[in-house]
Coordinates of C-alpha atoms in Angstrom, one line a residue:
M159 CA -95.9 -149.0 36.3
P160 CA -96.1 -152.5 34.8
D161 CA -97.1 -155.4 37.0
L162 CA -94.1 -157.8 37.2
S163 CA -96.3 -160.6 38.2
T164 CA -97.7 -160.8 34.7
L165 CA -94.3 -161.3 33.2
P166 CA -92.7 -164.7 32.6
V167 CA -90.5 -166.0 35.5
W168 CA -87.3 -165.6 33.5
A169 CA -88.1 -162.0 32.7
R170 CA -88.9 -161.1 36.3
E171 CA -85.7 -162.7 37.5
L172 CA -83.7 -160.9 34.8
I173 CA -85.3 -157.6 35.9
I174 CA -84.5 -158.3 39.5
A175 CA -81.0 -159.3 38.8
G176 CA -80.5 -156.2 36.6
G177 CA -82.0 -154.0 39.4
I178 CA -79.6 -155.5 42.0
M179 CA -76.6 -154.9 39.8
L180 CA -77.8 -151.4 38.9
A181 CA -78.3 -150.6 42.5
T182 CA -74.8 -152.0 43.3
L183 CA -73.2 -149.9 40.5
I184 CA -75.0 -146.7 41.6
S185 CA -73.9 -147.4 45.2
A186 CA -70.4 -147.9 44.1
M187 CA -70.4 -144.7 42.0
I188 CA -71.9 -142.7 45.0
A189 CA -69.3 -144.0 47.3
L190 CA -66.6 -143.1 44.8
W191 CA -68.0 -139.6 44.4
L192 CA -68.3 -139.1 48.1
L193 CA -64.7 -140.2 48.7
V194 CA -63.5 -137.8 46.0
K195 CA -65.4 -134.9 47.6
I196 CA -64.2 -135.7 51.0
R197 CA -60.6 -135.9 49.7
H198 CA -60.8 -132.5 48.1
K199 CA -62.4 -130.9 51.3
I200 CA -59.8 -132.5 53.6
A201 CA -56.9 -131.5 51.3
A202 CA -58.2 -127.9 51.4
R203 CA -58.4 -127.8 55.2
T204 CA -55.2 -129.6 56.2
K205 CA -51.5 -129.1 55.4
T206 CA -50.6 -132.8 55.6
E207 CA -51.0 -135.1 52.6
L208 CA -51.6 -138.2 54.8
D209 CA -55.4 -138.0 54.7
D210 CA -55.4 -137.3 51.0
D211 CA -53.2 -140.3 50.3
I212 CA -55.3 -142.6 52.5
I213 CA -58.5 -141.8 50.6
K214 CA -56.7 -142.1 47.3
A215 CA -55.3 -145.5 48.3
I216 CA -58.7 -147.0 49.3
T217 CA -60.9 -145.5 46.6
K218 CA -60.6 -148.0 43.8
P219 CA -60.4 -151.2 46.0
L220 CA -63.5 -149.9 47.9
F221 CA -65.4 -149.4 44.6
W222 CA -64.7 -153.0 43.5
L223 CA -65.5 -154.3 47.0
I224 CA -69.0 -152.8 46.7
I225 CA -69.4 -154.4 43.2
I226 CA -68.4 -157.8 44.7
A227 CA -70.9 -157.3 47.5
G228 CA -73.6 -156.7 44.9
F229 CA -72.6 -160.0 43.2
S230 CA -72.9 -161.7 46.5
V231 CA -76.4 -160.4 47.1
L232 CA -77.4 -161.5 43.5
T233 CA -76.0 -164.9 44.1
D234 CA -77.9 -165.3 47.4
H235 CA -81.1 -164.3 45.6
L236 CA -80.7 -166.7 42.8
H237 CA -79.8 -169.5 45.2
G238 CA -82.9 -168.8 47.2
R239 CA -85.1 -169.0 44.1
Y240 CA -83.3 -171.9 42.3
E241 CA -81.6 -173.9 45.0
E242 CA -82.3 -177.2 43.4
S243 CA -80.9 -176.2 40.0
I244 CA -77.8 -174.2 41.0
G245 CA -77.1 -175.6 44.4
W246 CA -74.3 -177.8 43.1
F247 CA -72.1 -174.9 42.0
Y248 CA -73.4 -172.3 44.4
S249 CA -70.6 -173.0 46.9
Y250 CA -68.0 -172.5 44.2
I251 CA -69.5 -169.2 43.2
K252 CA -69.7 -168.0 46.8
G253 CA -66.1 -169.2 47.4
G254 CA -64.9 -167.2 44.4
I255 CA -66.9 -164.1 45.6
W256 CA -65.4 -164.5 49.1
L257 CA -61.9 -164.9 47.7
A258 CA -62.3 -161.8 45.6
G259 CA -63.7 -159.8 48.5
S260 CA -60.8 -161.0 50.7
I261 CA -58.3 -159.9 48.1
F262 CA -59.7 -156.4 47.9
V263 CA -60.0 -156.1 51.7
T264 CA -56.3 -157.2 52.0
L265 CA -55.4 -154.7 49.3
I266 CA -57.1 -151.9 51.3
V267 CA -55.2 -152.8 54.5
Y268 CA -52.0 -153.3 52.5
R269 CA -52.3 -149.9 50.9
L270 CA -53.1 -148.2 54.3
V271 CA -50.0 -149.7 55.9
D272 CA -47.9 -148.6 52.9
V273 CA -49.3 -145.0 53.0
L274 CA -48.7 -144.7 56.7
G275 CA -45.2 -146.2 56.4
S276 CA -44.3 -143.8 53.5
W277 CA -45.6 -140.8 55.4
L278 CA -43.6 -141.7 58.5
T279 CA -40.5 -142.2 56.4
K280 CA -41.0 -138.9 54.7
N281 CA -42.0 -136.7 57.6
I282 CA -39.9 -138.3 60.5
A283 CA -36.9 -139.9 58.9
E284 CA -36.0 -136.9 56.8
R285 CA -36.2 -134.6 59.8
A286 CA -34.4 -136.8 62.2
E287 CA -30.7 -136.4 63.0
S288 CA -30.1 -140.1 62.8
D289 CA -30.1 -142.1 59.6
M290 CA -31.4 -145.0 61.7
Y291 CA -35.0 -143.8 61.1
A292 CA -34.4 -143.8 57.3
E293 CA -33.3 -147.4 57.5
F294 CA -35.7 -148.7 60.2
L295 CA -39.0 -147.2 59.0
P296 CA -38.9 -148.6 55.4
L297 CA -37.9 -152.0 56.9
L298 CA -40.7 -151.8 59.4
N299 CA -43.1 -150.9 56.5
R300 CA -42.0 -153.9 54.5
V301 CA -42.4 -156.2 57.5
L302 CA -45.9 -155.0 58.3
R303 CA -47.0 -155.4 54.7
L304 CA -45.6 -158.9 54.7
I305 CA -47.5 -159.6 57.9
V306 CA -50.7 -158.4 56.3
L307 CA -50.2 -160.7 53.3
V308 CA -49.4 -163.7 55.6
I309 CA -52.5 -163.1 57.7
A310 CA -54.6 -162.8 54.6
L311 CA -53.2 -166.0 53.1
M312 CA -53.8 -167.9 56.4
A313 CA -57.4 -166.6 56.5
I314 CA -58.1 -167.7 52.9
L315 CA -56.5 -171.1 53.4
D316 CA -58.5 -171.7 56.6
H317 CA -61.8 -170.6 54.9
F318 CA -61.3 -173.2 52.3
G319 CA -60.6 -175.9 54.8
I320 CA -56.8 -176.2 54.2
N321 CA -54.9 -177.1 57.3
V322 CA -52.5 -174.2 58.1
N323 CA -50.9 -175.8 61.2
S324 CA -48.2 -177.6 59.2
L325 CA -47.5 -174.3 57.3
L326 CA -47.2 -172.5 60.7
T327 CA -44.8 -175.2 61.9
V328 CA -42.6 -174.8 58.8
L329 CA -42.6 -171.0 59.2
G330 CA -41.7 -171.3 62.8
V331 CA -38.8 -173.6 62.1
G332 CA -37.6 -171.4 59.3
S333 CA -37.9 -168.3 61.4
L334 CA -35.8 -169.9 64.2
A335 CA -33.1 -171.0 61.7
I336 CA -33.0 -167.4 60.3
A337 CA -32.8 -166.0 63.8
L338 CA -29.9 -168.2 64.7
A339 CA -28.0 -167.5 61.5
S340 CA -28.4 -163.8 61.9
R341 CA -27.9 -163.5 65.6
D342 CA -25.2 -160.8 65.4
T343 CA -27.2 -158.8 62.9
I344 CA -30.3 -158.9 65.2
A345 CA -28.1 -158.0 68.2
N346 CA -26.8 -155.0 66.4
M347 CA -30.3 -154.0 65.3
I348 CA -31.6 -154.2 68.9
S349 CA -28.6 -152.1 70.0
G350 CA -29.4 -149.6 67.3
F351 CA -32.9 -149.3 68.6
I352 CA -31.5 -148.7 72.1
I353 CA -29.1 -146.0 70.7
M354 CA -32.1 -144.4 68.9
I355 CA -34.1 -144.2 72.1
D356 CA -31.3 -143.4 74.6
R357 CA -29.5 -141.0 72.2
P358 CA -26.1 -141.0 73.9
F359 CA -24.8 -139.2 70.9
R360 CA -26.2 -137.6 67.7
V361 CA -24.9 -137.0 64.2
G362 CA -22.3 -134.2 64.3
D363 CA -21.4 -134.7 68.0
R364 CA -17.7 -134.9 68.8
V365 CA -16.8 -137.9 70.8
I366 CA -13.8 -139.8 72.2
L367 CA -14.0 -143.5 71.6
D368 CA -13.0 -146.2 74.0
S369 CA -9.9 -146.7 71.9
G370 CA -8.9 -143.1 72.4
E371 CA -9.7 -141.6 69.0
K372 CA -11.4 -138.2 69.0
C373 CA -13.8 -138.0 66.1
D374 CA -17.2 -136.8 64.9
V375 CA -20.4 -138.9 64.6
F376 CA -20.9 -139.2 60.9
Q377 CA -23.8 -141.6 60.5
I378 CA -25.9 -143.7 62.9
G379 CA -27.2 -146.7 61.0
L380 CA -29.4 -149.7 61.9
R381 CA -26.5 -152.1 62.2
S382 CA -23.4 -149.9 62.7
T383 CA -22.3 -146.4 63.4
R384 CA -19.7 -144.4 61.5
F385 CA -17.3 -141.9 63.0
K386 CA -15.3 -139.4 60.9
T387 CA -11.7 -138.8 62.1
F388 CA -9.7 -135.6 61.7
E389 CA -7.7 -137.4 59.0
N390 CA -11.0 -137.6 57.0
T391 CA -11.3 -141.4 57.4
L392 CA -14.2 -143.4 58.8
I393 CA -14.3 -145.7 61.8
I394 CA -17.1 -148.2 61.5
L395 CA -18.2 -149.9 64.8
P396 CA -21.1 -152.3 65.3
N397 CA -23.9 -150.9 67.5
E398 CA -23.6 -153.8 69.9
Q399 CA -20.0 -152.9 70.6
L400 CA -20.9 -149.3 71.3
L401 CA -23.3 -150.2 74.0
T402 CA -20.6 -152.0 76.0
S403 CA -17.8 -149.5 75.5
K404 CA -17.0 -146.1 77.0
I405 CA -17.9 -143.2 74.7
T406 CA -17.1 -139.7 75.9
N407 CA -19.5 -137.1 74.3
I408 CA -17.7 -133.8 74.1
S409 CA -20.7 -132.1 72.5
Y410 CA -23.0 -132.9 75.4
P411 CA -24.8 -131.2 77.2
D412 CA -24.1 -128.2 74.9
S413 CA -21.6 -127.2 72.2
Q414 CA -19.5 -124.9 74.4
I415 CA -16.0 -126.3 74.9
R416 CA -12.9 -125.2 76.8
V417 CA -9.9 -123.8 75.1
K418 CA -6.6 -124.2 77.0
V419 CA -3.2 -122.7 76.0
D420 CA -0.1 -123.7 78.0
I421 CA 2.8 -121.2 78.0
G422 CA 6.1 -121.0 79.9
V423 CA 8.0 -117.7 80.7
A424 CA 11.5 -117.2 82.1
Y425 CA 12.2 -117.0 85.8
G426 CA 12.2 -113.4 86.9
S427 CA 9.2 -112.5 84.9
K428 CA 6.4 -110.6 86.7
I429 CA 3.6 -113.0 87.5
E430 CA 0.8 -110.4 87.4
E431 CA 2.0 -108.9 84.2
V432 CA 2.0 -112.3 82.5
R433 CA -1.5 -113.0 83.7
R434 CA -2.7 -109.6 82.4
I435 CA -1.1 -110.2 79.0
L436 CA -2.7 -113.7 78.7
T437 CA -6.1 -112.5 79.8
E438 CA -6.1 -109.5 77.4
C439 CA -5.2 -111.8 74.5
A440 CA -8.2 -114.0 75.3
E441 CA -10.5 -111.0 75.7
K442 CA -9.4 -109.6 72.3
H443 CA -10.2 -112.8 70.5
S444 CA -13.6 -112.7 68.8
K445 CA -14.5 -116.3 69.5
V446 CA -13.6 -116.5 73.1
L447 CA -16.7 -116.1 75.3
N448 CA -17.0 -113.4 78.0
N449 CA -19.2 -115.7 80.1
P450 CA -17.5 -117.6 81.6
E451 CA -14.6 -115.1 81.6
P452 CA -11.2 -116.3 80.4
S453 CA -8.6 -116.7 83.1
A454 CA -4.9 -117.2 83.4
H455 CA -3.4 -119.5 86.0
L456 CA 0.1 -120.2 87.4
V457 CA 0.2 -124.0 87.1
G458 CA 3.8 -124.9 87.8
L459 CA 7.4 -124.1 88.4
G460 CA 9.3 -126.1 85.8
D461 CA 12.9 -126.9 85.3
S462 CA 13.4 -124.0 82.8
S463 CA 10.2 -121.9 83.0
V464 CA 7.3 -120.6 85.1
D465 CA 4.3 -122.4 83.6
F466 CA 0.9 -120.7 83.0
A467 CA -2.3 -121.9 81.5
L468 CA -4.8 -119.7 79.7
V469 CA -8.4 -121.1 79.9
G470 CA -11.4 -119.8 78.0
Y471 CA -14.5 -121.1 76.2
V472 CA -15.8 -121.0 72.7
N473 CA -19.3 -121.7 71.4
E474 CA -18.6 -124.4 68.8
I475 CA -16.4 -127.4 69.1
T476 CA -15.1 -126.8 65.6
D477 CA -13.6 -123.5 66.7
Q478 CA -11.4 -125.1 69.4
W479 CA -8.3 -125.9 67.4
T480 CA -8.3 -122.7 65.3
T481 CA -8.8 -120.6 68.4
Q482 CA -6.0 -122.3 70.3
N483 CA -3.7 -121.7 67.3
E484 CA -4.6 -118.0 67.0
L485 CA -4.3 -117.5 70.8
R486 CA -0.8 -118.9 70.8
Q487 CA 0.2 -116.5 68.0
M488 CA -1.4 -113.5 69.9
I489 CA 0.3 -114.5 73.2
Y490 CA 3.7 -114.9 71.5
D491 CA 3.5 -111.5 69.9
A492 CA 2.2 -109.8 73.1
L493 CA 5.0 -111.4 75.2
Y494 CA 7.6 -110.4 72.7
E495 CA 6.4 -106.7 72.7
A496 CA 6.4 -106.7 76.5
D497 CA 10.0 -108.1 76.6
V498 CA 8.9 -111.2 78.5
E499 CA 11.2 -114.0 77.6
I500 CA 9.9 -117.4 76.6
P501 CA 12.8 -119.7 77.5
F502 CA 13.9 -122.9 75.8
P503 CA 14.8 -125.9 77.9
Q504 CA 18.3 -125.5 79.4
R505 CA 20.5 -127.1 82.1
T506 CA 23.4 -125.7 84.1
L507 CA 26.3 -128.1 84.7
W508 CA 28.8 -127.6 87.5
M509 CA 32.2 -129.2 87.0
R510 CA 34.0 -130.3 90.1
Q511 CA 37.8 -130.8 90.2
D512 CA 39.7 -132.5 92.9
E513 CA 43.4 -131.8 93.9
Q514 CA 44.8 -134.6 91.8
T515 CA 43.1 -133.3 88.7
K516 CA 44.5 -129.9 89.2
D517 CA 48.1 -131.2 89.7
A518 CA 47.8 -133.2 86.5

């Protein structure tokens, strides 16, 4: 092995500089190779793509970060050997190296936040019943990435001796102005978060609004919630309004719902026979549940009829109206076959005549 001490100074320094950069390049290549190997092993053992995406996101920035670290070591070596000759621009070189390193560190953190946010959006928002996740998670991802960039910018400015207090003041005033201008939007977003956590209703639930409309929950958004009426129209309400109004959730705690059919028969009909006919109609219907059992009740003695109510349950809310319609037809046919009269409203008038009217 040749003795470096016999070489000229410039040759020795050139060899040392080359050795430092060669070692840096080899270290970067080894790190790159290890990350690729780890990525393949993890991908083979796990079903999720999160770990694979994380390694893929940081591989290239980490490679260049190691190269920058090598330049930093080389610069420190040269400064130690030739402080008098290169001292005047050493601070500029170190500043540039620090800036480049900060950029790549920021890039690594930025990509990690982006990968995690994308994974959450894909694996949580797409499986969630509410569209709020699909709106909230990408928004949160963008906000977090912006925070990473702002923190990095503040750190860089502070490192180079630039006063960031005035910038923070401007940002604070600007944020306050934006918050005041978008007060209603922020209130609706906060209400949306509360709805997302409390879950008073879900997409597909049938509800009765405070105004009396019966409709289905169509979409739960970050700012507003949409309800689909039976006329195939949408009612759009701000989330803040929903928190302060009465919402009746028909679908909760389960999807079973009562089916009630009112029927009136003529006076003189046999009560037990009518009850039997009504109960048999419910038992024959395929969608009426046996548990709880359907039942027929005498609910009133009207002006023109004896009033009954048939009560049963179906599994799905969407079957309520069709089952009621089919039961009415079955009851009508069964009463007709049993010669049980279904009366129409009627009144009996008694005409009174006095003696003067008779003589006239």
